[in-house]
Coordinates of C-alpha atoms in Angstrom, one line a residue:
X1 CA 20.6 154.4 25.6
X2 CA 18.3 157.1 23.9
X3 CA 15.1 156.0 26.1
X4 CA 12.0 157.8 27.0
X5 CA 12.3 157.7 31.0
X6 CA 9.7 157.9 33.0
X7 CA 10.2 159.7 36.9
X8 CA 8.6 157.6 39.2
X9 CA 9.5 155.5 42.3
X10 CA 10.3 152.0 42.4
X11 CA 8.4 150.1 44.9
X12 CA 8.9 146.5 44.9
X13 CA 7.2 143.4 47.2
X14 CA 9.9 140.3 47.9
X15 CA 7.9 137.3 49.6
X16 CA 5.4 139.5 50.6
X17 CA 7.7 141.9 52.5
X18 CA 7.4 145.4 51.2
X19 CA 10.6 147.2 49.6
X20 CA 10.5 151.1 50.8
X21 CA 10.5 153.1 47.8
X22 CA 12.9 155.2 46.8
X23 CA 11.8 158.6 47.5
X24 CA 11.7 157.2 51.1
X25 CA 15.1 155.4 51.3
X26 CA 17.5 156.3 53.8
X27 CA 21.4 155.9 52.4
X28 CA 24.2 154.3 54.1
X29 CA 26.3 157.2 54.2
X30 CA 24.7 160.9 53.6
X31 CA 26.0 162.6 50.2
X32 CA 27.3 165.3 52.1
X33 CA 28.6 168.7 51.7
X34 CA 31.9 167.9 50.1
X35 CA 29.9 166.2 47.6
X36 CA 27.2 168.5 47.5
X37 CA 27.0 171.6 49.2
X38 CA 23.3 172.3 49.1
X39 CA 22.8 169.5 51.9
X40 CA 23.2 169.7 55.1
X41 CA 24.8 167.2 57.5
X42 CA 25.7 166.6 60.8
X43 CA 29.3 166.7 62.4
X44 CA 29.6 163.3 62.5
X45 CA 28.7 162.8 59.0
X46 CA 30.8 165.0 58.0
X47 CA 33.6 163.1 59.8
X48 CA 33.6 160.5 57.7
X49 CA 33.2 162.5 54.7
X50 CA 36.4 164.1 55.0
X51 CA 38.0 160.9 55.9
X52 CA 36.9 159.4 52.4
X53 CA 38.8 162.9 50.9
X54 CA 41.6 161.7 52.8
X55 CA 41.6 158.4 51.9
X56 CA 41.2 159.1 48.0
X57 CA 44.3 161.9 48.3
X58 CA 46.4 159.1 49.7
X59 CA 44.7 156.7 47.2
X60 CA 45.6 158.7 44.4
X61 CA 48.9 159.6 45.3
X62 CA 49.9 156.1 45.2
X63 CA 48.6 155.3 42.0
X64 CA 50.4 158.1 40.3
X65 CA 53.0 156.8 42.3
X66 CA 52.5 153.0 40.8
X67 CA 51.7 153.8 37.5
X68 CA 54.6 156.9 36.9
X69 CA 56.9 155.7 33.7
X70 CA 55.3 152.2 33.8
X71 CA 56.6 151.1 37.1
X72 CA 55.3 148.6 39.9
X73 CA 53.2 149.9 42.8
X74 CA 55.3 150.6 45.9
X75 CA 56.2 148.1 48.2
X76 CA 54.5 150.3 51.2
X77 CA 52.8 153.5 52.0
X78 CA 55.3 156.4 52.6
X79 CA 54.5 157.0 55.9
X80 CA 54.5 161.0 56.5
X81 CA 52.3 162.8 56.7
X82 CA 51.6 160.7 59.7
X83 CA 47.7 160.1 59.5
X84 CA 48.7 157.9 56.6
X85 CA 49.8 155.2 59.5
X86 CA 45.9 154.0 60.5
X87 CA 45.5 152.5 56.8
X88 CA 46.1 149.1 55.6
X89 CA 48.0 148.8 52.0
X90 CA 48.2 146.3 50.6
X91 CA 50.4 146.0 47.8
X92 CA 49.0 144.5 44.7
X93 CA 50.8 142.1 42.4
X94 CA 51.4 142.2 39.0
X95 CA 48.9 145.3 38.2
X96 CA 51.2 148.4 36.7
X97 CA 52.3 147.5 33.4
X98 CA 50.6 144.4 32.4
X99 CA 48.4 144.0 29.5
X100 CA 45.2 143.2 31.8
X101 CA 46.2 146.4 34.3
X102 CA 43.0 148.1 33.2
X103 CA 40.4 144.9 34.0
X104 CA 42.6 144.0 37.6
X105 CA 42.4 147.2 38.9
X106 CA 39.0 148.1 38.7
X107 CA 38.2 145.0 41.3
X108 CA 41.5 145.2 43.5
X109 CA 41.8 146.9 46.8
X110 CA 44.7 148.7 47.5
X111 CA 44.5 150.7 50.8
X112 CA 41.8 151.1 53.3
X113 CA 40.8 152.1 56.9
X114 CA 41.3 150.1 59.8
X115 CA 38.2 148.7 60.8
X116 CA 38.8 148.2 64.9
X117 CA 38.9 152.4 64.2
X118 CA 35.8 153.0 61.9
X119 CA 33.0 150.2 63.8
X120 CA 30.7 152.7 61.9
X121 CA 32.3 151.8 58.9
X122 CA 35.8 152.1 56.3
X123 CA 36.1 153.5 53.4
X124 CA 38.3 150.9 50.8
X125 CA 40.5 152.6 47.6
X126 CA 40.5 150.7 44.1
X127 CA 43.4 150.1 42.0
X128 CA 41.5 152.2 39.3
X129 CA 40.7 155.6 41.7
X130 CA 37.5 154.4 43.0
X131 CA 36.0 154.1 46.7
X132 CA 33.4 152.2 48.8
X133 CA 32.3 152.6 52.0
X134 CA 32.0 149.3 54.2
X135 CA 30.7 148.3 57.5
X136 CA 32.0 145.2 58.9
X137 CA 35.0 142.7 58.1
X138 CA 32.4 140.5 56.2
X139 CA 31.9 143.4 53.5
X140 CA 35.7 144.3 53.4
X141 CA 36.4 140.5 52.7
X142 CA 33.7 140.5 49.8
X143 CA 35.2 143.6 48.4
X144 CA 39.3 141.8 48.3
X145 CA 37.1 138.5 46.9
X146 CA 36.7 140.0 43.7
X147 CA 39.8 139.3 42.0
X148 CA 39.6 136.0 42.4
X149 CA 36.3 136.4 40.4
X150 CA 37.6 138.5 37.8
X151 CA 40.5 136.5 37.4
X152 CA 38.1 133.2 36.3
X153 CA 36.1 135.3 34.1
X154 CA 39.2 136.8 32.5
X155 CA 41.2 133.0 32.0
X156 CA 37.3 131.9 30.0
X157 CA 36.6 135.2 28.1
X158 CA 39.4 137.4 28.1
X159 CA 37.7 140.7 28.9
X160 CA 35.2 140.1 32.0
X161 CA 33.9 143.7 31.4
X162 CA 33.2 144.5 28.0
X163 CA 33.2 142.4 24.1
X164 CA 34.7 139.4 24.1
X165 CA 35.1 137.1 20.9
X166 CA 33.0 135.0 22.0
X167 CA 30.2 137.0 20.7
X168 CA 31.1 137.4 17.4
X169 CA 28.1 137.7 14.4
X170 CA 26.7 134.3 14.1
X171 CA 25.3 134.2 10.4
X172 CA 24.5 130.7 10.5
X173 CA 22.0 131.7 13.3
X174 CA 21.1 135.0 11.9
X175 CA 20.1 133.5 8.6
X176 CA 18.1 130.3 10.5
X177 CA 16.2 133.4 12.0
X178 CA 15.3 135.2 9.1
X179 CA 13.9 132.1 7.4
X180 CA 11.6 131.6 10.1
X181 CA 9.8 134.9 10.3
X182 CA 6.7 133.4 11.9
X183 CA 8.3 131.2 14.5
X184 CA 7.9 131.8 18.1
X185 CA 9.7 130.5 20.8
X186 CA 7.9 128.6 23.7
X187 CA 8.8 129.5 27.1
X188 CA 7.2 127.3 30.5
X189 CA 8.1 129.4 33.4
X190 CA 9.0 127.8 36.8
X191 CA 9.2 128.8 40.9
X192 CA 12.5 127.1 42.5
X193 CA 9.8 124.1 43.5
X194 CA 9.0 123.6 39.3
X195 CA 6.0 124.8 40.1
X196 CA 4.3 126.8 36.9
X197 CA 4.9 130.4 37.3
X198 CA 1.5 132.5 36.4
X199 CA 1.5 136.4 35.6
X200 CA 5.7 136.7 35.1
X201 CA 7.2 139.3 33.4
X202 CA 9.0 138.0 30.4
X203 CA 11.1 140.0 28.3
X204 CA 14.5 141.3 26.9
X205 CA 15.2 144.4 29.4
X206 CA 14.9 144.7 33.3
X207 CA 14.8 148.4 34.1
X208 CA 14.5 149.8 37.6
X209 CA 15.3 152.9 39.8
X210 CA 13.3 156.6 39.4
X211 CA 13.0 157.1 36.1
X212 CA 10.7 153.7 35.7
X213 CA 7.0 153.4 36.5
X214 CA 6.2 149.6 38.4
X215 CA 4.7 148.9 35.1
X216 CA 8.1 149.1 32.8
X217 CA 10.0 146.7 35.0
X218 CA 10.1 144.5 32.5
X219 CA 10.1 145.1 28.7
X220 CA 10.4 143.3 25.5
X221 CA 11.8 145.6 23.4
X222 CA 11.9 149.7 23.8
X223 CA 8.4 149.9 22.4
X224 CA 6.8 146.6 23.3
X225 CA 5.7 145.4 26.7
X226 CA 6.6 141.9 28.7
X227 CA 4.9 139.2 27.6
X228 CA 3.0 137.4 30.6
X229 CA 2.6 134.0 31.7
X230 CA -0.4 132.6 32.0
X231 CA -2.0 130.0 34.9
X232 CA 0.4 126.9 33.2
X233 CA 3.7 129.1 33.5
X234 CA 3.6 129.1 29.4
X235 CA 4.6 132.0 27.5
X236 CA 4.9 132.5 23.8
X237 CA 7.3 135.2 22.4
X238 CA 7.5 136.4 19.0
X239 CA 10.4 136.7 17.2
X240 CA 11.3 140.3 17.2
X241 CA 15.2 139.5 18.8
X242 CA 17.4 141.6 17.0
X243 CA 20.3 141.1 17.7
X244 CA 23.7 140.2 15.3
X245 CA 25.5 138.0 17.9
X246 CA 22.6 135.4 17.6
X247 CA 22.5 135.8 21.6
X248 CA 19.8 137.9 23.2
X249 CA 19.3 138.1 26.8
X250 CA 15.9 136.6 28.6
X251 CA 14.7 138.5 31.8
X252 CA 11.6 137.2 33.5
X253 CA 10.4 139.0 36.7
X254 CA 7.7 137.7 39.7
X255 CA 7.3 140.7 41.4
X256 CA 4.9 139.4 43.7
X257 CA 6.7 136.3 44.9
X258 CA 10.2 138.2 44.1
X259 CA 11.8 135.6 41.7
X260 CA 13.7 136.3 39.1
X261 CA 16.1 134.6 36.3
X262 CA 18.7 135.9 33.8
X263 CA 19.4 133.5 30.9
X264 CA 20.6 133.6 27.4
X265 CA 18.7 132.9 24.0
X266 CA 20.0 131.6 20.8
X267 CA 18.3 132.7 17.7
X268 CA 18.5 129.3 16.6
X269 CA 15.8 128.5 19.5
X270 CA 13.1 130.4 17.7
X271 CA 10.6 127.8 15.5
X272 CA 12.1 124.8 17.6
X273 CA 9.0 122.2 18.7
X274 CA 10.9 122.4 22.1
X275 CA 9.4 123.9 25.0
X276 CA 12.5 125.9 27.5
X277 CA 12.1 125.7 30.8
X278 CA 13.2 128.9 32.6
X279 CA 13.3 128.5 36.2
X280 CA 13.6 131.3 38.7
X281 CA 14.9 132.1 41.5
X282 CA 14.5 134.0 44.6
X283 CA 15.3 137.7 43.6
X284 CA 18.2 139.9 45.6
X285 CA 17.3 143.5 45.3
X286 CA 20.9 145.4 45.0
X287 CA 20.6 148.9 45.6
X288 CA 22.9 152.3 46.8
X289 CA 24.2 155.2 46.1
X290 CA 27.0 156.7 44.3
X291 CA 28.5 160.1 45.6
X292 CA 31.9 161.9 44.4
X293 CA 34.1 163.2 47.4
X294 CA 35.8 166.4 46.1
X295 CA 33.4 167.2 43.4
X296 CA 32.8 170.2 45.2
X297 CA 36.6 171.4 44.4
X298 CA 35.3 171.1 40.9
X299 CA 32.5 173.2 41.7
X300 CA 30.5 171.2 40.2
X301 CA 27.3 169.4 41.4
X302 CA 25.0 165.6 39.3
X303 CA 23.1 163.4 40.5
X304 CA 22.2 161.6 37.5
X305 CA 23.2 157.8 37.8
X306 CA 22.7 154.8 35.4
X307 CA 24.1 151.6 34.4
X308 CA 23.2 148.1 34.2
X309 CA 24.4 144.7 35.4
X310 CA 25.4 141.6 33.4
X311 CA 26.9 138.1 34.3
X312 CA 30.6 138.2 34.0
X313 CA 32.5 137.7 30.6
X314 CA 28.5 137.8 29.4
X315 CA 28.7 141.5 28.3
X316 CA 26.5 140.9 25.2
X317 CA 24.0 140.0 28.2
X318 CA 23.5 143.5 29.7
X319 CA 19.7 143.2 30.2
X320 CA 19.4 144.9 33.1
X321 CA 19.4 148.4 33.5
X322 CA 19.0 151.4 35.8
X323 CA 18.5 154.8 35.9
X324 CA 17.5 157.7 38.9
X325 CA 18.5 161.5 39.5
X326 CA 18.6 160.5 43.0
X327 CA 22.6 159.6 43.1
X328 CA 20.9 155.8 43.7
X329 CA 20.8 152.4 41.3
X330 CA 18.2 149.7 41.7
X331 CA 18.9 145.7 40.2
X332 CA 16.7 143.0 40.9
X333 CA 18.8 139.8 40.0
X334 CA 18.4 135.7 40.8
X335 CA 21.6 134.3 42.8
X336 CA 24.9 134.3 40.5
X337 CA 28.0 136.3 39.8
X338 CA 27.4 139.7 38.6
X339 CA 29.4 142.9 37.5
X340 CA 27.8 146.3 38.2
X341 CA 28.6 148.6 35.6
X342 CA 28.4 152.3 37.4
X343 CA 28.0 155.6 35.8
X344 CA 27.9 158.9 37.5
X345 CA 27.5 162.0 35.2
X346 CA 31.1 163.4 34.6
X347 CA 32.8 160.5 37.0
X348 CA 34.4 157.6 35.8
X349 CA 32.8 154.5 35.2
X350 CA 32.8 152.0 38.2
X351 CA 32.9 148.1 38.2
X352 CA 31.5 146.2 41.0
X353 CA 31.9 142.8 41.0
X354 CA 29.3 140.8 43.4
X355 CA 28.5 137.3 44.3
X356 CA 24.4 137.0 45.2
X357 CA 23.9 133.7 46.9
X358 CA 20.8 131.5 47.1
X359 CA 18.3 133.3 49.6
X360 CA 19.9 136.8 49.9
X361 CA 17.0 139.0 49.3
X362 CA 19.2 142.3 49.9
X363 CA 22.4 144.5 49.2
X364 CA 23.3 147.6 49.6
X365 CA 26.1 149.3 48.5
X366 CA 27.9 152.9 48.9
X367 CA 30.3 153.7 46.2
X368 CA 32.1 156.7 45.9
X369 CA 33.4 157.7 41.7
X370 CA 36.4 160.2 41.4
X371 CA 35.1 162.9 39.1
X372 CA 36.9 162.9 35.4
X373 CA 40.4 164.2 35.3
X374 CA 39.4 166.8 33.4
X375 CA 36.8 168.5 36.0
X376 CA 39.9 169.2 38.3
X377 CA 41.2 170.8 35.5
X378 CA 38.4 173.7 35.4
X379 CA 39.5 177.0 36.1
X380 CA 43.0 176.3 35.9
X381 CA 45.7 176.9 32.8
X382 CA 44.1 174.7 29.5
X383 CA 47.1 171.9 29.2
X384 CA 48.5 172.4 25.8
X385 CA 48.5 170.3 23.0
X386 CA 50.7 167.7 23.0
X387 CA 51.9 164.6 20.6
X388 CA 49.4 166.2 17.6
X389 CA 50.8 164.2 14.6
X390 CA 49.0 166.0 11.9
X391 CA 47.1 169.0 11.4
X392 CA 44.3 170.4 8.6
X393 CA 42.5 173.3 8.0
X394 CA 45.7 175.1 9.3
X395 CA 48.3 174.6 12.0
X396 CA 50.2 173.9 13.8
X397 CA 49.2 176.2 16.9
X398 CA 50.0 175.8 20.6
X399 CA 47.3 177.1 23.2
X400 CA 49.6 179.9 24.0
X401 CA 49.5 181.2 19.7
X402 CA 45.2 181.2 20.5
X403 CA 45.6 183.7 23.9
X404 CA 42.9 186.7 23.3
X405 CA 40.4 184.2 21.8
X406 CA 37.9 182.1 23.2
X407 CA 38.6 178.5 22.5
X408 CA 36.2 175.9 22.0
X409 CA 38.2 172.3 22.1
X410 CA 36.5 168.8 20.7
X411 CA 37.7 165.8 21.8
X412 CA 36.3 163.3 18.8
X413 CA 36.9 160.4 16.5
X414 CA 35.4 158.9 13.4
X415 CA 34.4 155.7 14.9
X416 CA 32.2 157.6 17.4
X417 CA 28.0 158.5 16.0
X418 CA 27.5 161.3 18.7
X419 CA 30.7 162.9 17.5
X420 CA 30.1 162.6 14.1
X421 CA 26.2 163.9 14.9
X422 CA 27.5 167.0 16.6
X423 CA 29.8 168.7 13.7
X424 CA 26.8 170.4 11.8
X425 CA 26.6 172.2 14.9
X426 CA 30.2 172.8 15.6
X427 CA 29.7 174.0 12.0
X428 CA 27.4 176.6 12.8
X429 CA 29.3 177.7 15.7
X430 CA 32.4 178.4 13.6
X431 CA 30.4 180.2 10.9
X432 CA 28.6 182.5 13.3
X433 CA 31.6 183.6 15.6
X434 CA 34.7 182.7 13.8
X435 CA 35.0 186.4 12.9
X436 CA 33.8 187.6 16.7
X437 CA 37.1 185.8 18.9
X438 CA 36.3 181.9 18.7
X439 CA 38.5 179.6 17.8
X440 CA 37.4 176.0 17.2
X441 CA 40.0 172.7 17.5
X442 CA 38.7 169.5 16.7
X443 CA 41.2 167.2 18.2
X444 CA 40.5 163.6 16.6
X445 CA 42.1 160.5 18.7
X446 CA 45.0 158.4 17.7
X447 CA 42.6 155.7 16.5
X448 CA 44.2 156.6 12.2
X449 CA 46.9 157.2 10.8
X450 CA 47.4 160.0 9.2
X451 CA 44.6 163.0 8.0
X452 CA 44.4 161.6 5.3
X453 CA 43.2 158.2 6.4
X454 CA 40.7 160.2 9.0
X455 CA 39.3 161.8 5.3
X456 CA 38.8 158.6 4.2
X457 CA 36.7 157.3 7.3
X458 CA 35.1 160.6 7.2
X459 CA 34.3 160.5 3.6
X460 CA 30.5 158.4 4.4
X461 CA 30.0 161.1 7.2
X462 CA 30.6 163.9 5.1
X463 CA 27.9 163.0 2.3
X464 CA 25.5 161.5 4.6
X465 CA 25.3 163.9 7.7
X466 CA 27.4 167.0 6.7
X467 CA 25.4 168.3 3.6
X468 CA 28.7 167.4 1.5
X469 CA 30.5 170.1 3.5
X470 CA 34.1 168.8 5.0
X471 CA 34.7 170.6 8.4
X472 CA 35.8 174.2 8.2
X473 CA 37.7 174.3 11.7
X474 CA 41.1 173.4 12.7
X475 CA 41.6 169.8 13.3
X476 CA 44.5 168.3 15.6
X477 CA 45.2 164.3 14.6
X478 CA 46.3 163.2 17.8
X479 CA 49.6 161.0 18.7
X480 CA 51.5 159.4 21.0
X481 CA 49.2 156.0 21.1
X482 CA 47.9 154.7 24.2
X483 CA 48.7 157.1 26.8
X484 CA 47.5 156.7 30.7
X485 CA 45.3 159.4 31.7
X486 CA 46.8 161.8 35.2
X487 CA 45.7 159.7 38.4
X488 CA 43.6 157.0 36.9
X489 CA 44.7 153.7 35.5
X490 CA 42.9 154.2 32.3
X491 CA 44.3 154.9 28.9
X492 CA 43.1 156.4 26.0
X493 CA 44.3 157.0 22.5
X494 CA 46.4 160.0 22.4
X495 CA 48.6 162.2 24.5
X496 CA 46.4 165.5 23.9
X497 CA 43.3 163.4 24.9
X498 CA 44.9 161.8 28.1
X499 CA 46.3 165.2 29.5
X500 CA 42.7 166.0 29.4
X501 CA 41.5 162.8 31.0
X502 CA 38.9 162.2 28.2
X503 CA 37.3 158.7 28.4
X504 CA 34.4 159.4 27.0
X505 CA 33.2 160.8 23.2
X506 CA 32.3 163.8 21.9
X507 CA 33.9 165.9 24.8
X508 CA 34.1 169.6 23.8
X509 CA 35.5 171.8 26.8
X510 CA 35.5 176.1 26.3
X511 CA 38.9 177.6 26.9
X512 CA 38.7 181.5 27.6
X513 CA 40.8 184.8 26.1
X514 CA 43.4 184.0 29.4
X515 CA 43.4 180.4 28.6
X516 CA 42.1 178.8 31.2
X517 CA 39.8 175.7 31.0
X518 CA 36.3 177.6 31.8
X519 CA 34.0 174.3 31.5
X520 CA 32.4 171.4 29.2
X521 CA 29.6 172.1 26.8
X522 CA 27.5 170.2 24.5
X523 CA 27.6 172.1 21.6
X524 CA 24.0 170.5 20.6
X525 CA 22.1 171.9 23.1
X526 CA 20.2 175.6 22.7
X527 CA 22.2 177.2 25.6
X528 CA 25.5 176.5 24.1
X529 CA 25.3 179.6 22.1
X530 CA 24.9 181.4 25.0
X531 CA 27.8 180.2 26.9
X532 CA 30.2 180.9 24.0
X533 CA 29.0 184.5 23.4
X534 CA 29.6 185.2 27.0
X535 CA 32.8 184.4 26.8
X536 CA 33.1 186.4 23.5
X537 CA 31.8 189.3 25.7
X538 CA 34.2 189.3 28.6
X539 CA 37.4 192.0 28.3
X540 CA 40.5 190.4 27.9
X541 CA 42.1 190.9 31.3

């Protein structure tokens, strides 16, 4: 979301009990030196760090294992080295290989510590590369309870994590909307007693965490504040829903008595005499951190974390958000079934599934996201190309045919705006310095069929955005369909772009004269020059 953030703390009142902010928070479970090396901690803290290493590398391991040539997950741990004997595996069923593998794994638990050992706490491994750290049999059992939740959501929507068909474009709504460019739609806002609610938040988004002044936790659209209830609980909102699913999400926010609700709105609502009750409920403030164990082998160091938080299978109804540079995520949610949806900057994305129940004002959680495949890559040998099915511009050419040049790789499709943003700069690049040692690959995923069906995507792009200039540079069509990227149960489209581990779009990564994979660069930003002439500048060894 292209927002303008704000960097203040978040300091919220539930039932008159004061929240701590942020800034003075105290985390479950220290981001310590193997995830960050510019902060101290103590011996035992760093204990357990290196037990969550330990428990990832076995982790890991076994999902290579699982996945491998499409097979099944083992039927038990191998047991040497011998510190692999105080975990618990347990093997999950019907994962590896099935058409839902992707959605199962990121909610099953595969192997974690034993917790008569860790009374401090256990670290738990996710089918999908992911970990959490747990105190207490009660939080382990809520963490195995997920399945069965994403197994409901998947048998009544299909995808409990992202589109679903049941949110296709609804015209017939849409078009009832548009004729009615004056209605409103009447809201009376209720406490859990159907008491009238005065001086609620109302509005589409629910933002929280750093970035957010107290002020923005509600908002009705990016540029528009919540509307407010007044002393009867009634609210009036105009309607300024856009929104081609004829769905749009409600939030409405009680700071000072901590309530909450999450609801859905048809467009069809708007200019109806009827007056919608929304009643809220008592608020659960989920917070925690997220750390990646081993991003230090990476040499690499983000805190940046966002995401947001919608009712399963109700993906269209992601209405609340969060965003801090403290490795931390704030929700404020009414009781229900939720899916956190977790982003770390260069991690993989994490789904947590939770169940908030009536009266549960607090939960804290500590997850831990394995760094992209492609940041253990760094400073090693650049994979080569593989499974390319077409080639323009020139080609083909291995990694090896480029040694003695500098490199510059894209990882981008047609389908995707930032890509398609970022080639008038890629452009410039390759004007500038194709003559001084850089070499430029565009490799596009396996999402068309041939170059010359990727022209004929590109053809809007290329008159709209590009000046009517066609791209100068090599590009590699990727093949091979949808290939599982190293150590993760995610696929992506294309056997180039999975050797990588690229999951997310544009992804441009600087390869130097001895081929190895120097780092990722955003070709947009002012210093990108800089890092490419450096490179230029270094003697061939």
């Amino acid at each position: 979301m292209n927002r303008v953030f704000h960097r203040l703390g978040l300091n919220l009142a539930f039932g008159g009990a004061a929240v701590i902010a942020l800034s003075t928070m105290t985390p479950r479970l220290l981001a310590g030196s193997v995830a960050s090396s510019t902060q101290a901690v103590s011996a035992a803290e760093q204990v357990r760090l290196d037990r969550g290493v330990r428990v990832r590398r076995v982790l890991l391991e076994t999902l290579e294992q699982a996945y491998r040539d499409g097979g099944d997950w083992p039927d038990h741990l191998a047991t040497p080295p011998e510190d692999r004997l105080d975990l618990i595996y347990a093997r999950p069923p019907g994962i590896a290989g099935s058409a839902s593998a992707d959605i199962l794994a990121q909610a099953t638990v595969v192997v974690h510590e034993r917790p008569e050992q860790h009374a401090e706490g256990m670290w738990v491994g996710y089918a999908d590369g992911h970990l959490e750290f747990v105190i207490g049999p009660s939080e382990l059992k809520a963490c195995e309870e997920q399945i069965s939740i994403v197994v409901a959501a998947s048998a009544k929507y299909g995808n409990p994590f992202g589109p679903v068909s049941t949110y296709q474009r609804d015209a017939k709504a849409e078009a009832l909307w548009n004729s009615k460019v004056n209605s409103r739609l009447m809201l009376k806002v209720l406490d859990p007693e159907g008491g009238p609610v005065a001086g609620a938040l109302v509005g589409v988004w629910g933002q929280f965490g750093d970035l957010f002044p107290l002020k923005d936790h509600v908002v009705f659209l990016r540029d528009k504040p919540a509307a407010v209830s007044d002393a009867n609980g009634e609210v009036t909102l105009a309607p300024d829903y856009r929104n081609d699913r004829g769905l749009a999400p409600l939030y409405v926010l009680d700071e000072r008595r901590g309530l909450a609700a999450l609801e859905e709105v048809s467009l069809s609502e708007f200019g109806s005499a009827r007056k919608r009750e929304v009643h809220l409920g008592p608020a659960c403030r989920i917070s925690g951190e997220v750390t990646s164990l081993g991003f230090g082998d990476a040499g690499r160091e983000f805190t940046h974390v966002e995401g947001y938080v919608f009712k399963p299978g109700l993906h269209a109804i992601r209405a609340i958000f969060s965003e801090s540079n403290r490795q931390r995520f704030e929700y404020v949610v009414p009781p229900g079934d939720y899916v956190l949806m977790i982003h770390r900057t260069h991690c993989y994305l994490i789904h947590r599934i939770v169940r908030i129940t009536p009266g549960q004002r607090e939960l804290n959680l500590h997850l831990d996201a394995p760094p992209y495949a492609t940041m253990t890559l760094f400073g090693q040998a650049a994979p080569d190309l593989r499974g390319i099915k077409g080639w323009k511009n020139g080609g083909p050419v291995a990694l090896a045919d480029l040694r003695g040049k500098v490199v510059l790789l894209d990882f981008w499709g047609y389908w995707c705006g930032p890509c398609v943003g970022s080639m008038p700069a890629l452009m410039k690049l390759h004007d500038e310095f194709k003559g001084k040692g850089l070499v430029i690959v565009a490799v596009h995923d396996d999402s068309v069929d041939s170059i010359a069906d990727m022209d004929r995507k590109l053809e809007p792009a290329r008159k709209e955005f590009w000046g009517g200039r066609g791209l100068p540079f090599l590009i590699a069509l990727d093949g091979g369909g949808r290939t599982r990227n190293t150590r993760t149960a995610l696929t992506t489209r294309g056997a180039t772009t999975a050797a990588y581990g690229i999951t997310g779009f544009p992804t441009t990564l600087l390869i130097d004269r001895d081929g190895k994979l120097v780092r990722d660069i955003d070709v947009r930003r002012p210093d990108a020059r800089g890092e490419i002439e450096k490179l230029l500048d270094e003697r061939h060894r």
